[in-house]
Tab-separated table of C-alpha atoms and ligand atoms in Angstrom:
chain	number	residue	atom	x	y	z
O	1	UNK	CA	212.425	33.583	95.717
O	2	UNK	CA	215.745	35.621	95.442
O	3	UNK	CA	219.196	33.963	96.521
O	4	UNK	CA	220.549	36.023	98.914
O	5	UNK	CA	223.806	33.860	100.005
O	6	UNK	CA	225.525	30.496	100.433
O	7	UNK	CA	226.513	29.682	104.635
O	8	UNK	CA	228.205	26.382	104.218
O	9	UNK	CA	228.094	24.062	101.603
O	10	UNK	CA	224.728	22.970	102.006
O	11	UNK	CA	223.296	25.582	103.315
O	12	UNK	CA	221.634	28.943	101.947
O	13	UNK	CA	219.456	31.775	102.564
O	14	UNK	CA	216.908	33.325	100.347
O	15	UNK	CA	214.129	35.687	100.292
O	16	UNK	CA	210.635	34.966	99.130
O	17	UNK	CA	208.736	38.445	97.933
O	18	UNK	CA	205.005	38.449	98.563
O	19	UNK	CA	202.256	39.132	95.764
O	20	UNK	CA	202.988	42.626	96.495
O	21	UNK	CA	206.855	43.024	96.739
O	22	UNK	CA	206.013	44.536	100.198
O	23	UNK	CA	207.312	42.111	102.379
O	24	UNK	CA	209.660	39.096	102.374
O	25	UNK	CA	210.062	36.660	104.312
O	26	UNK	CA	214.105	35.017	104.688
O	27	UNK	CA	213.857	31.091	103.961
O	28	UNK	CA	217.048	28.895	105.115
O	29	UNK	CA	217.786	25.991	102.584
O	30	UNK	CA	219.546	22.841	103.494
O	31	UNK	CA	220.391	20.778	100.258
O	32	UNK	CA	222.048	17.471	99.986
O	33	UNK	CA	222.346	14.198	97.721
O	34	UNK	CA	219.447	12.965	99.967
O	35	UNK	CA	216.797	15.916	99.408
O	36	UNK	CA	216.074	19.424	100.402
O	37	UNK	CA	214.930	21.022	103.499
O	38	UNK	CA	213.514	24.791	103.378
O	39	UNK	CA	212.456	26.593	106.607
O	40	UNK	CA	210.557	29.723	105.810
O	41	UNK	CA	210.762	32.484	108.844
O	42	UNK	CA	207.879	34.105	110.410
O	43	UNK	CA	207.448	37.388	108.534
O	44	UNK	CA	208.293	38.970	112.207
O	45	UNK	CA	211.518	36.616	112.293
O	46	UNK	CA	212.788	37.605	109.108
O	47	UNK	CA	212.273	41.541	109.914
O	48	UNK	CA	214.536	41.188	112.791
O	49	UNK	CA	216.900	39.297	111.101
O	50	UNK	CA	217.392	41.538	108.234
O	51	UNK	CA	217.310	44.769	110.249
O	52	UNK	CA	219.945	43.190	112.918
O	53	UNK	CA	218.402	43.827	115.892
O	54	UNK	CA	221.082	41.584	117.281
O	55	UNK	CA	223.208	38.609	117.046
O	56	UNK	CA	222.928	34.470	117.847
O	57	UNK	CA	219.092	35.681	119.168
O	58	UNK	CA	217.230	33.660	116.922
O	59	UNK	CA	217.473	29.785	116.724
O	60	UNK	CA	215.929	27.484	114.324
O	61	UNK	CA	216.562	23.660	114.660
O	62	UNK	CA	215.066	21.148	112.683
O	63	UNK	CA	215.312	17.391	113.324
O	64	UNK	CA	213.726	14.251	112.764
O	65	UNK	CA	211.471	12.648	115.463
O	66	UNK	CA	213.007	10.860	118.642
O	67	UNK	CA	216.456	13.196	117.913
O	68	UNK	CA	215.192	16.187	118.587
O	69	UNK	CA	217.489	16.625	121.718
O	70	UNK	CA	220.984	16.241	119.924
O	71	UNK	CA	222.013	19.912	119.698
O	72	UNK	CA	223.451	21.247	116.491
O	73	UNK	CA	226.081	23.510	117.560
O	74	UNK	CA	228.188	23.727	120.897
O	75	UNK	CA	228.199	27.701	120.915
O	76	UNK	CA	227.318	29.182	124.257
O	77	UNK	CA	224.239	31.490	123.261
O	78	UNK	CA	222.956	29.077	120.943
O	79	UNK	CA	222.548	26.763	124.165
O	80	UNK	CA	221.665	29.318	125.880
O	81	UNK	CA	218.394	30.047	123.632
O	82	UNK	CA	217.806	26.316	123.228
O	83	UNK	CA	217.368	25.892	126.900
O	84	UNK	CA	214.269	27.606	127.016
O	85	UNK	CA	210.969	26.782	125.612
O	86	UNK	CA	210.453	27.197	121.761
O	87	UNK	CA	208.596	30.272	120.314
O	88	UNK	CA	206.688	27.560	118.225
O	89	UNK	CA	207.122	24.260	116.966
O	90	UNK	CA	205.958	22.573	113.839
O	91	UNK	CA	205.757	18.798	112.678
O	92	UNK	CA	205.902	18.006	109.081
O	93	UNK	CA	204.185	15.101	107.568
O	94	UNK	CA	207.811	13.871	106.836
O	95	UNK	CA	208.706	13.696	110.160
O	96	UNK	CA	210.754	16.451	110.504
O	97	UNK	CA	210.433	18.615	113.336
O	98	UNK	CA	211.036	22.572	112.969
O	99	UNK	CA	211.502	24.263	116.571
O	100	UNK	CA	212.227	28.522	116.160
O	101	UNK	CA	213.864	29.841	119.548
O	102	UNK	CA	214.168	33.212	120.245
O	103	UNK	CA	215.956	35.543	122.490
O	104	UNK	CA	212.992	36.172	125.610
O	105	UNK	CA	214.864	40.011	125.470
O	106	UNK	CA	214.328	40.422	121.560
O	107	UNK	CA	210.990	39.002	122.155
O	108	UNK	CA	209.941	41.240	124.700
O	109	UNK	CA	211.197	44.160	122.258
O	110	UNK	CA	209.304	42.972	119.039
O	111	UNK	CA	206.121	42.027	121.172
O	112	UNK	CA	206.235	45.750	122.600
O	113	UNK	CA	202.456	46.519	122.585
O	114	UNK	CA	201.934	50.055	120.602
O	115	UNK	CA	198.395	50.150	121.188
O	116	UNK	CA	198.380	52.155	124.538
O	117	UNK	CA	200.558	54.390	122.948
O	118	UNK	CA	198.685	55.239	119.646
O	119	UNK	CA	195.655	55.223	122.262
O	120	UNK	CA	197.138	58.230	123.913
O	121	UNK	CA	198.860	59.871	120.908
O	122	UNK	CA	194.849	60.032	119.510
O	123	UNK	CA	193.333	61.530	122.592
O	124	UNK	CA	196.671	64.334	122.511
O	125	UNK	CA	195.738	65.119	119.030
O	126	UNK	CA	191.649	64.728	119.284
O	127	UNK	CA	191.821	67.100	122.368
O	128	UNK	CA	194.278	69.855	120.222
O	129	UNK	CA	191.767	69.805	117.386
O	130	UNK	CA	188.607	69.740	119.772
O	131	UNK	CA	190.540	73.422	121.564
O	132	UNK	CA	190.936	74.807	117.709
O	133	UNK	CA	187.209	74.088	117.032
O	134	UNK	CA	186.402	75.659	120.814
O	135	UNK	CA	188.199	78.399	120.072
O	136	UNK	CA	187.128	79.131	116.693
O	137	UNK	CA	183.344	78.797	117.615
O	138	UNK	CA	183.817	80.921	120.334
O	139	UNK	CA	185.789	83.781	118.723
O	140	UNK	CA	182.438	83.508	115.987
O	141	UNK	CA	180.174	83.419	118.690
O	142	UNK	CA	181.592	86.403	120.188
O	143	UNK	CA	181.718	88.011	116.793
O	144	UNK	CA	178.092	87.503	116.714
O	145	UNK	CA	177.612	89.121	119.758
O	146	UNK	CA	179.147	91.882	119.193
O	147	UNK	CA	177.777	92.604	115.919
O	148	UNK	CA	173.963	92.307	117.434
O	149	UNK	CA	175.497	94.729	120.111
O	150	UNK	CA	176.655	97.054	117.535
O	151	UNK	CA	173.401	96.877	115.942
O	152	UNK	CA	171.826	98.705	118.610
O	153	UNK	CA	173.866	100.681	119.781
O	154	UNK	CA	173.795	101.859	115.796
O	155	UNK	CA	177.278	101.549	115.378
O	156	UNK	CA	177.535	101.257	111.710
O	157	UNK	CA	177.579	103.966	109.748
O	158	UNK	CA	177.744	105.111	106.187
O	159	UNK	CA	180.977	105.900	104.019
O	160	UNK	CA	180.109	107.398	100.545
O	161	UNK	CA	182.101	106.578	97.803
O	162	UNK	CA	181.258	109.429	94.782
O	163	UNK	CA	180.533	107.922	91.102
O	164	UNK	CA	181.708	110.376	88.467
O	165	UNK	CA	179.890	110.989	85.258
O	166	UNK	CA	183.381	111.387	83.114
O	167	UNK	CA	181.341	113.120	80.103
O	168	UNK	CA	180.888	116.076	82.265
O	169	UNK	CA	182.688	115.471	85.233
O	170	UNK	CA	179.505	115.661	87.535
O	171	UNK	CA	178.895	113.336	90.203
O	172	UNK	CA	176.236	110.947	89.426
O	173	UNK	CA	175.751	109.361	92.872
O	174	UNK	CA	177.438	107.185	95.718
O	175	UNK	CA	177.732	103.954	96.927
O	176	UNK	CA	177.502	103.583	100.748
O	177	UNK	CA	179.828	101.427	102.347
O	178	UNK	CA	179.692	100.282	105.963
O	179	UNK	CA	182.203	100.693	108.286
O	180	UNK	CA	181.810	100.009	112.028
O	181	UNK	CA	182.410	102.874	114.142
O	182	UNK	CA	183.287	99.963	117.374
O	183	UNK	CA	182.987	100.732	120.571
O	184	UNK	CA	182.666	104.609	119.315
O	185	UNK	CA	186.193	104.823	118.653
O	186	UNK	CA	187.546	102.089	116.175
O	187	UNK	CA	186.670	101.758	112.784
O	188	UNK	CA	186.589	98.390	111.662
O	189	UNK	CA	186.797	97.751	107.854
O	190	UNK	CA	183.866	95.451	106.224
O	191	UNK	CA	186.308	93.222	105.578
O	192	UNK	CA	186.425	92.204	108.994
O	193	UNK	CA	183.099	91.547	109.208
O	194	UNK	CA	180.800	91.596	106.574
O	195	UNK	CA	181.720	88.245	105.344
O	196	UNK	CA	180.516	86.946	108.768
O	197	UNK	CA	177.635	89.053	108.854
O	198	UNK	CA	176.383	87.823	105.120
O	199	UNK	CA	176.931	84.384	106.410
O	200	UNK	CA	174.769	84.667	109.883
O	201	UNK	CA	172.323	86.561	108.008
O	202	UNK	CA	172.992	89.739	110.505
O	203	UNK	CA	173.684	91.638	107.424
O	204	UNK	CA	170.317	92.241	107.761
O	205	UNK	CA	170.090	94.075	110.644
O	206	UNK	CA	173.038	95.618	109.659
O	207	UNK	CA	171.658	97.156	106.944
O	208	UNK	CA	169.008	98.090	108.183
O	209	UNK	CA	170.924	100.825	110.657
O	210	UNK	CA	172.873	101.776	107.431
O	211	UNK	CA	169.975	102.856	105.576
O	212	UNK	CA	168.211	104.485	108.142
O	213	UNK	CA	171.232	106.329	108.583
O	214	UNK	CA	172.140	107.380	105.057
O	215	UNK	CA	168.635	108.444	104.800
O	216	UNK	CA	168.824	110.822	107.533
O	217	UNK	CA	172.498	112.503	106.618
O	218	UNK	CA	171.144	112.648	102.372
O	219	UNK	CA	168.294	114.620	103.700
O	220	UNK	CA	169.962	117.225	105.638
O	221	UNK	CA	172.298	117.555	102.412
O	222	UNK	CA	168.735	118.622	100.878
O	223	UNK	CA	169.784	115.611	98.216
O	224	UNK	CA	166.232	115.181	96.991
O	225	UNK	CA	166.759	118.861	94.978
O	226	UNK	CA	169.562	116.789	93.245
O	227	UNK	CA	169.344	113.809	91.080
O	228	UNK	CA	171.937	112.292	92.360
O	229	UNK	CA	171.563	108.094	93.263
O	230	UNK	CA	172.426	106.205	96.232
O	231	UNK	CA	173.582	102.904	95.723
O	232	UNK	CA	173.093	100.563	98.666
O	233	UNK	CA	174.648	97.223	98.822
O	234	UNK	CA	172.648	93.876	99.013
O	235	UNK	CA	173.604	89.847	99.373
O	236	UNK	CA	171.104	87.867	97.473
O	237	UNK	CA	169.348	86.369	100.404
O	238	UNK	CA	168.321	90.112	101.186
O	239	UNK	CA	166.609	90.494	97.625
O	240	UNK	CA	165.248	87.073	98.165
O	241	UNK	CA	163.167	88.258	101.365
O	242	UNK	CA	160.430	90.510	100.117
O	243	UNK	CA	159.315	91.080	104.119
O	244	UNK	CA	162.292	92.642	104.368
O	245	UNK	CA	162.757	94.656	101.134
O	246	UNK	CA	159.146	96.244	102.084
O	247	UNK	CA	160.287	97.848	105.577
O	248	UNK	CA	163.743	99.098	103.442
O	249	UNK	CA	160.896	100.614	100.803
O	250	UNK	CA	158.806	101.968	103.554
O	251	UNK	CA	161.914	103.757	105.162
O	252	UNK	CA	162.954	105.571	101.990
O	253	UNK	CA	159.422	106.210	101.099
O	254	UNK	CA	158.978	107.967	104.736
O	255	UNK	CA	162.522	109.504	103.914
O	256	UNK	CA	162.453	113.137	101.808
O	257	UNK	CA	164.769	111.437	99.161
O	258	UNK	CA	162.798	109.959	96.530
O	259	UNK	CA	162.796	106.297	95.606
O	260	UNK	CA	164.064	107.608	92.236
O	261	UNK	CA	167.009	108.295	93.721
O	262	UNK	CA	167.700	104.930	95.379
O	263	UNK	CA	169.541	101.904	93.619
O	264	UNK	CA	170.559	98.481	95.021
O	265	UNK	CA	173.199	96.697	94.584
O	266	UNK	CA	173.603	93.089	94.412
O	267	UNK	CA	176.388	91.382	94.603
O	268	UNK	CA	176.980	88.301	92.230
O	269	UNK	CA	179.798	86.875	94.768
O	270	UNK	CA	177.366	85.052	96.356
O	271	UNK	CA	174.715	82.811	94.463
O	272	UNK	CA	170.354	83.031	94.837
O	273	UNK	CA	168.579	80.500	96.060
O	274	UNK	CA	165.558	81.318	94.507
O	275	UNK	CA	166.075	83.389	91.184
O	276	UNK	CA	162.187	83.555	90.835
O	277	UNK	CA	161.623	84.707	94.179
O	278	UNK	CA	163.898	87.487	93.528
O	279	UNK	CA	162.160	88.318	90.281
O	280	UNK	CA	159.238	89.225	91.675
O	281	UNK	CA	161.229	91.320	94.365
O	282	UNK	CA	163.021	92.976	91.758
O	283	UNK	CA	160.065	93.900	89.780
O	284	UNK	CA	158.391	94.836	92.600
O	285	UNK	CA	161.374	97.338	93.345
O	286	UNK	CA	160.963	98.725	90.165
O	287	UNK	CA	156.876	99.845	90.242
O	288	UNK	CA	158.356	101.332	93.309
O	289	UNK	CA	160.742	103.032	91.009
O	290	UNK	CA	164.429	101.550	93.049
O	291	UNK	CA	166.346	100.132	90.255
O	292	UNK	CA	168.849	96.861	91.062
O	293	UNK	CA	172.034	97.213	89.716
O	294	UNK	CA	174.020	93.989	89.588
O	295	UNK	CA	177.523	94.265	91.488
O	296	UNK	CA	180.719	92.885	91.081
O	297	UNK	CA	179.683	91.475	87.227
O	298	UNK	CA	182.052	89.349	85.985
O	299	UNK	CA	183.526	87.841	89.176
O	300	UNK	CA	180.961	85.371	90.611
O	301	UNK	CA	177.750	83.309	89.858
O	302	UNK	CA	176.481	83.460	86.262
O	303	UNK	CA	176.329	87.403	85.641
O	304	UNK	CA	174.245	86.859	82.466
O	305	UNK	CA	171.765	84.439	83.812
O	306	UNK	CA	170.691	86.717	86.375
O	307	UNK	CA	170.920	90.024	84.154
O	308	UNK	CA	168.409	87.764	81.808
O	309	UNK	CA	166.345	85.997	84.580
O	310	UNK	CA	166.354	89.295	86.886
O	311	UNK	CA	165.896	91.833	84.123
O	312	UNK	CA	168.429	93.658	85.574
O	313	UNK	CA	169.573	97.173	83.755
O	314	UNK	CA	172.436	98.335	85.140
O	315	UNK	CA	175.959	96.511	85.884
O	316	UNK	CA	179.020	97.154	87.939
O	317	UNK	CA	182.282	96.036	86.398
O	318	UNK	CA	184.633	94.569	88.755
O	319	UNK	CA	187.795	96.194	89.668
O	320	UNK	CA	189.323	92.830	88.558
O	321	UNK	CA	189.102	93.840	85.012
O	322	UNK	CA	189.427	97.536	85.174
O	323	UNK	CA	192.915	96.476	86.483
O	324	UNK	CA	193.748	94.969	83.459
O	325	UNK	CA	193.385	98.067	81.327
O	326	UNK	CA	196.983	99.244	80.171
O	327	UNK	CA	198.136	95.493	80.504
O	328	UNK	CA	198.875	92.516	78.627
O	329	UNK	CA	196.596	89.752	80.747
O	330	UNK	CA	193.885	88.057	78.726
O	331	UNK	CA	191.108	89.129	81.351
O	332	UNK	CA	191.453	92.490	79.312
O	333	UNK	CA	189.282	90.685	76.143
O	334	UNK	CA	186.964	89.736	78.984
O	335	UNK	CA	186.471	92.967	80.384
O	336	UNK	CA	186.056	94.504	76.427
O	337	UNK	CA	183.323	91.286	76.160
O	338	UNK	CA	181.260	92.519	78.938
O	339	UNK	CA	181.275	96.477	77.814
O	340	UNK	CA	180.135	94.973	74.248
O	341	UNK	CA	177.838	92.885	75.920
O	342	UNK	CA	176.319	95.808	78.193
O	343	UNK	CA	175.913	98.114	75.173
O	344	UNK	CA	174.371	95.516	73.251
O	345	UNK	CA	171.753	94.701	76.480
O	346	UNK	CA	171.136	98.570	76.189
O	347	UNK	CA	172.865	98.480	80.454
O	348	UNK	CA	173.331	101.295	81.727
O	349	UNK	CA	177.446	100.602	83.465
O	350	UNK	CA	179.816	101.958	85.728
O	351	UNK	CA	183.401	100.570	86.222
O	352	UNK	CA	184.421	100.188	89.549
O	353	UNK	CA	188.293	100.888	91.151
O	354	UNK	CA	189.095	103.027	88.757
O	355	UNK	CA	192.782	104.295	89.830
O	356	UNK	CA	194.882	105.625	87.126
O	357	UNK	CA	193.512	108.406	83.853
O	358	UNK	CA	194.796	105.935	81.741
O	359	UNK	CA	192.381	102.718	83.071
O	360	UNK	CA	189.326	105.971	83.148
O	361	UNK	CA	190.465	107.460	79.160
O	362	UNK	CA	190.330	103.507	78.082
O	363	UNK	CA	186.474	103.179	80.061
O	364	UNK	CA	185.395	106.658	78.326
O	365	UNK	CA	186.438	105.441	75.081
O	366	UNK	CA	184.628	102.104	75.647
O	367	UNK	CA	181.660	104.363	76.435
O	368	UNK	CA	181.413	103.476	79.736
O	369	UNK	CA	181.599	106.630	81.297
O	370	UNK	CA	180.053	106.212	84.512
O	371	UNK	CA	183.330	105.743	87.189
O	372	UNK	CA	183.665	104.990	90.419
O	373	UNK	CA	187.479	104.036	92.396
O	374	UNK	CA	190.261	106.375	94.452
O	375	UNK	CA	191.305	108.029	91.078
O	376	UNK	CA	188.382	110.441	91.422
O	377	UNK	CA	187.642	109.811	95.541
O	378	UNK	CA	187.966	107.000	98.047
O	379	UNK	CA	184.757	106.050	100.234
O	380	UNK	CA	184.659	109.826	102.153
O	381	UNK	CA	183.041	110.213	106.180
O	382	UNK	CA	179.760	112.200	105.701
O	383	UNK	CA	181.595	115.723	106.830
O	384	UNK	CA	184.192	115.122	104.008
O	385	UNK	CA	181.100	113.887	101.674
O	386	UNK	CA	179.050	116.988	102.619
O	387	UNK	CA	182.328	118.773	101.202
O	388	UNK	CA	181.993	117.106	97.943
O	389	UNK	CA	178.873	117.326	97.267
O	390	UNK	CA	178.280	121.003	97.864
O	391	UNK	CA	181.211	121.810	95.577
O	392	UNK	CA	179.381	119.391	93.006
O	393	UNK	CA	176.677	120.853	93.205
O	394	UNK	CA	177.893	124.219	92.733
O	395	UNK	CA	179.050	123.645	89.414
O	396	UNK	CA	175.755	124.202	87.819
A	401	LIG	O1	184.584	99.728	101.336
A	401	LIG	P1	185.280	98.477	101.097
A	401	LIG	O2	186.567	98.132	101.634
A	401	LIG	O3	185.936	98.738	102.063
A	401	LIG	O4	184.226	97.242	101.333
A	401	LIG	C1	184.650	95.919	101.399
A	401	LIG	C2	183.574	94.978	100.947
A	401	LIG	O5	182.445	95.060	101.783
A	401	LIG	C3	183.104	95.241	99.530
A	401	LIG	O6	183.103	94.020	98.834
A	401	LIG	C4	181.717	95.728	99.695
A	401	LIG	O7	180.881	95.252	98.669
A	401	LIG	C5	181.283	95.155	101.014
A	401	LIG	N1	180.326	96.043	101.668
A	401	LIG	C6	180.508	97.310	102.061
A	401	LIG	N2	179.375	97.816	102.607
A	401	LIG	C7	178.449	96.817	102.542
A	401	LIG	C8	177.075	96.705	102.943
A	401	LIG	O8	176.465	97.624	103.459
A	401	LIG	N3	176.462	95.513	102.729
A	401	LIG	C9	177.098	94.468	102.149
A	401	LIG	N4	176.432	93.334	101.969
A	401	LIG	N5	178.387	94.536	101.754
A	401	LIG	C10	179.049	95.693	101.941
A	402	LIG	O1	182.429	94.945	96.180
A	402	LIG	P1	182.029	96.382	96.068
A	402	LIG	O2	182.097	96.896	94.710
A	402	LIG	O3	180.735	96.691	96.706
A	402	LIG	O4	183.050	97.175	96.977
A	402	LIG	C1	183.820	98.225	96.599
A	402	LIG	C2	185.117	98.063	97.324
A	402	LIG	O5	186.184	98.537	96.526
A	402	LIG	C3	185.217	98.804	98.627
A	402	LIG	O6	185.996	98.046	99.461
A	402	LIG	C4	185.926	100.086	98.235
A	402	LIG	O7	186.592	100.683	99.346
A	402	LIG	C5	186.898	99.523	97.238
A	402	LIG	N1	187.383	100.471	96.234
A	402	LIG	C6	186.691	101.462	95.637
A	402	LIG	N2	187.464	102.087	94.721
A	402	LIG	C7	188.661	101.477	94.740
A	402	LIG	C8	189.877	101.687	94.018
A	402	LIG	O8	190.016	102.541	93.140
A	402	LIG	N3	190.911	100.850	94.313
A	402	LIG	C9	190.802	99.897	95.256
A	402	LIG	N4	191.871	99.141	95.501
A	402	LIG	N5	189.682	99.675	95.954
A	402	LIG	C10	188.619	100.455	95.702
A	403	LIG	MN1	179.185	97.425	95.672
């Protein structure tokens, strides 16, 4: 216990700490030639006392039996409180009495019963959360639906982003990129909602309109007389599903443009479930002559598992390290790893967001020479794309 101070000669006040330190309880000492008398407070007592909720409100007598009614003190609140019943009474085997008296007001405030309160503070907080969740699912749900609308009314259409072959300055193919042509008169980026679409698996439907359309706008380009490629973005799941895969197969194979000139491209953002399922769907892409190029290297799930599980030959290196070209950050020695490790694994590569002739001199010199980013062309409409290629093409 800790001394706290001396009230009359006799008389003293300390605090006893708990195991924990938390909480002490106030203990009143009466010490004379004769003995000593310590009255420890309730824990509730002594919280009121040392926060001074208010004066003279609490009374503690103590007395030996049959004198119990000879009051201590003549002051007019303290016979006030002793009028009343005590809050509690105790009898010790000495035969001293202890009787606590408290203020009925002070009482009534300490005694205040919170539990209707929290009660309603937990439904105001349980409903808020329950509206965020309502809202959310419903903004997703209407997402949905208007994605599976969009899907047939064929909303989404194809933007072609032109890969460069540096060595000659030729363009080597494209990579279609969805954009949603909403409502016939907004374009939504993919941002928006391709990461929805992966997720609900709509993707696949999705892509299915994109392909269908590329197909047709290639083939009035006459892009089967070129050998151009047409790469065509894939989520693992998709590669996973050979169902699917076959109708995309069948489509290009009822398409003019030959499979030759068809790549996919798989992003590594997401993981496989199955890496032997999509084995045997890559392989089987490959007697069909599509070749799976494996996007976004670098950035997500084990690139060189699946370029050794998948027997993948070609590999797009994230804009995440061709931004470090021409800089000090360490992800530079990272980006050098994987063009070492890409020549090495005989890959064919192309860097991706190339922006500046200094980040595509620095890829050419690495021998990656395949380039793809705004410094050469952003994603381009089909009219604009039609543009390019016939002016690539004439440069035979
Ligand atoms: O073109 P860009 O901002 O705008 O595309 C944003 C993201 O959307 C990129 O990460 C790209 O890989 C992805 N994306 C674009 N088109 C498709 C597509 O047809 N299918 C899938 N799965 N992702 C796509
Ligand atoms: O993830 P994926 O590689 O499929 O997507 C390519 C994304 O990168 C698209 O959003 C495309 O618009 C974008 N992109 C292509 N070239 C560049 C570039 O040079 N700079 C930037 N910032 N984005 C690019
Ligand atoms: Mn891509």
């Amino acid at each position: 216990s800790v001394f706290i101070k001396k009230i009359n000669k006799n008389l003293s006040l300390w605090a006893i700490l708990n195991d924990k330190n938390e909480q002490s309880i106030l203990s009143l000492v009466w010490k004379d030639e004769r003995g000593q008398v310590s009255i420890d407070f309730e824990p509730i007592i002594s919280d009121v006392i040392r926060n001074k909720y208010c004066d003279d409100c609490i009374l503690s007598v103590v007395s030996t039996v049959g004198n119990a009614d000879k009051k201590i003190s003549s002051h007019n609140d303290v016979k006030n409180l002793s009028s009343l019943p005590p809050l509690n009474t105790e009898v010790f085997n000495n035969g001293l009495i202890l009787r606590n008296y408290v203020d009925p007001q002070l009482l009534s405030l300490i005694s205040i019963d919170l539990k209707p309160l929290l009660f309603i503070v937990g439904v105001f907080f349980g409903l808020i959360i329950f509206l965020f969740i309502n809202l959310y699912i419903k903004r997703q749900l209407s997402l949905h639906s208007l994605i599976v609308k969009g899907v047939i009314r064929k909303e989404f259409i194809p933007y072609y982003q032109p890969i460069i072959n540096v060595k000659n300055n030729r363009m080597y193919g494209c990579e279609v990129l969805v954009r949603w042509w909403f409502n016939k008169k907004e374009l939504i980026s993919p941002d928006d909602f391709i990461p929805y679409a992966e997720n609900s698996g709509l993707i696949i439907d999705i892509t299915d309109v994109l392909l269908e359309k590329t197909l047709t706008q290639l083939s009035s380009l006459n892009w089967q007389k070129s050998t151009a490629v047409i790469s065509i973005n894939l989520v693992p799941e998709q590669l996973e599903n050979k169902q699917q895969i076959r109708k995309f197969v069948d489509m290009i194979i009822k398409s003019s443009i030959s499979p030759k000139q068809i790549a996919f491209e798989i992003t590594e953002r997401m993981s496989f479930t199955d890496l032997d399922k999509a084995a045997i769907v890559i392989d089987y892409l490959k007697a069909q002559g599509i070749n799976v190029k494996l996007d976004d290297a670098g950035t997500g799930y084990g690139s060189f598992s699946y370029i050794q599980h998948l027997n993948l030959q070609s590999l797009k290196i994230d804009k995440m390290f061709v931004d470090t070209i021409g800089t000090y950050d360490h992800k530079l020695f990272v980006l050098d790893s994987i063009i070492a490790f890409g020549k090495k694994a005989g890959m064919e590569m192309i860097a991706e967001g190339v922006e500046t002739k200094q980040q595509s001199d620095y890829l050419l010199q690495s021998g990656v020479y395949l380039q793809q980013g705004f410094y050469f062309s952003e994603p381009l409409k089909f009219e604009q794309f039609r543009h390019y290629f016939q002016r690539d093409q004439a440069k035979i």
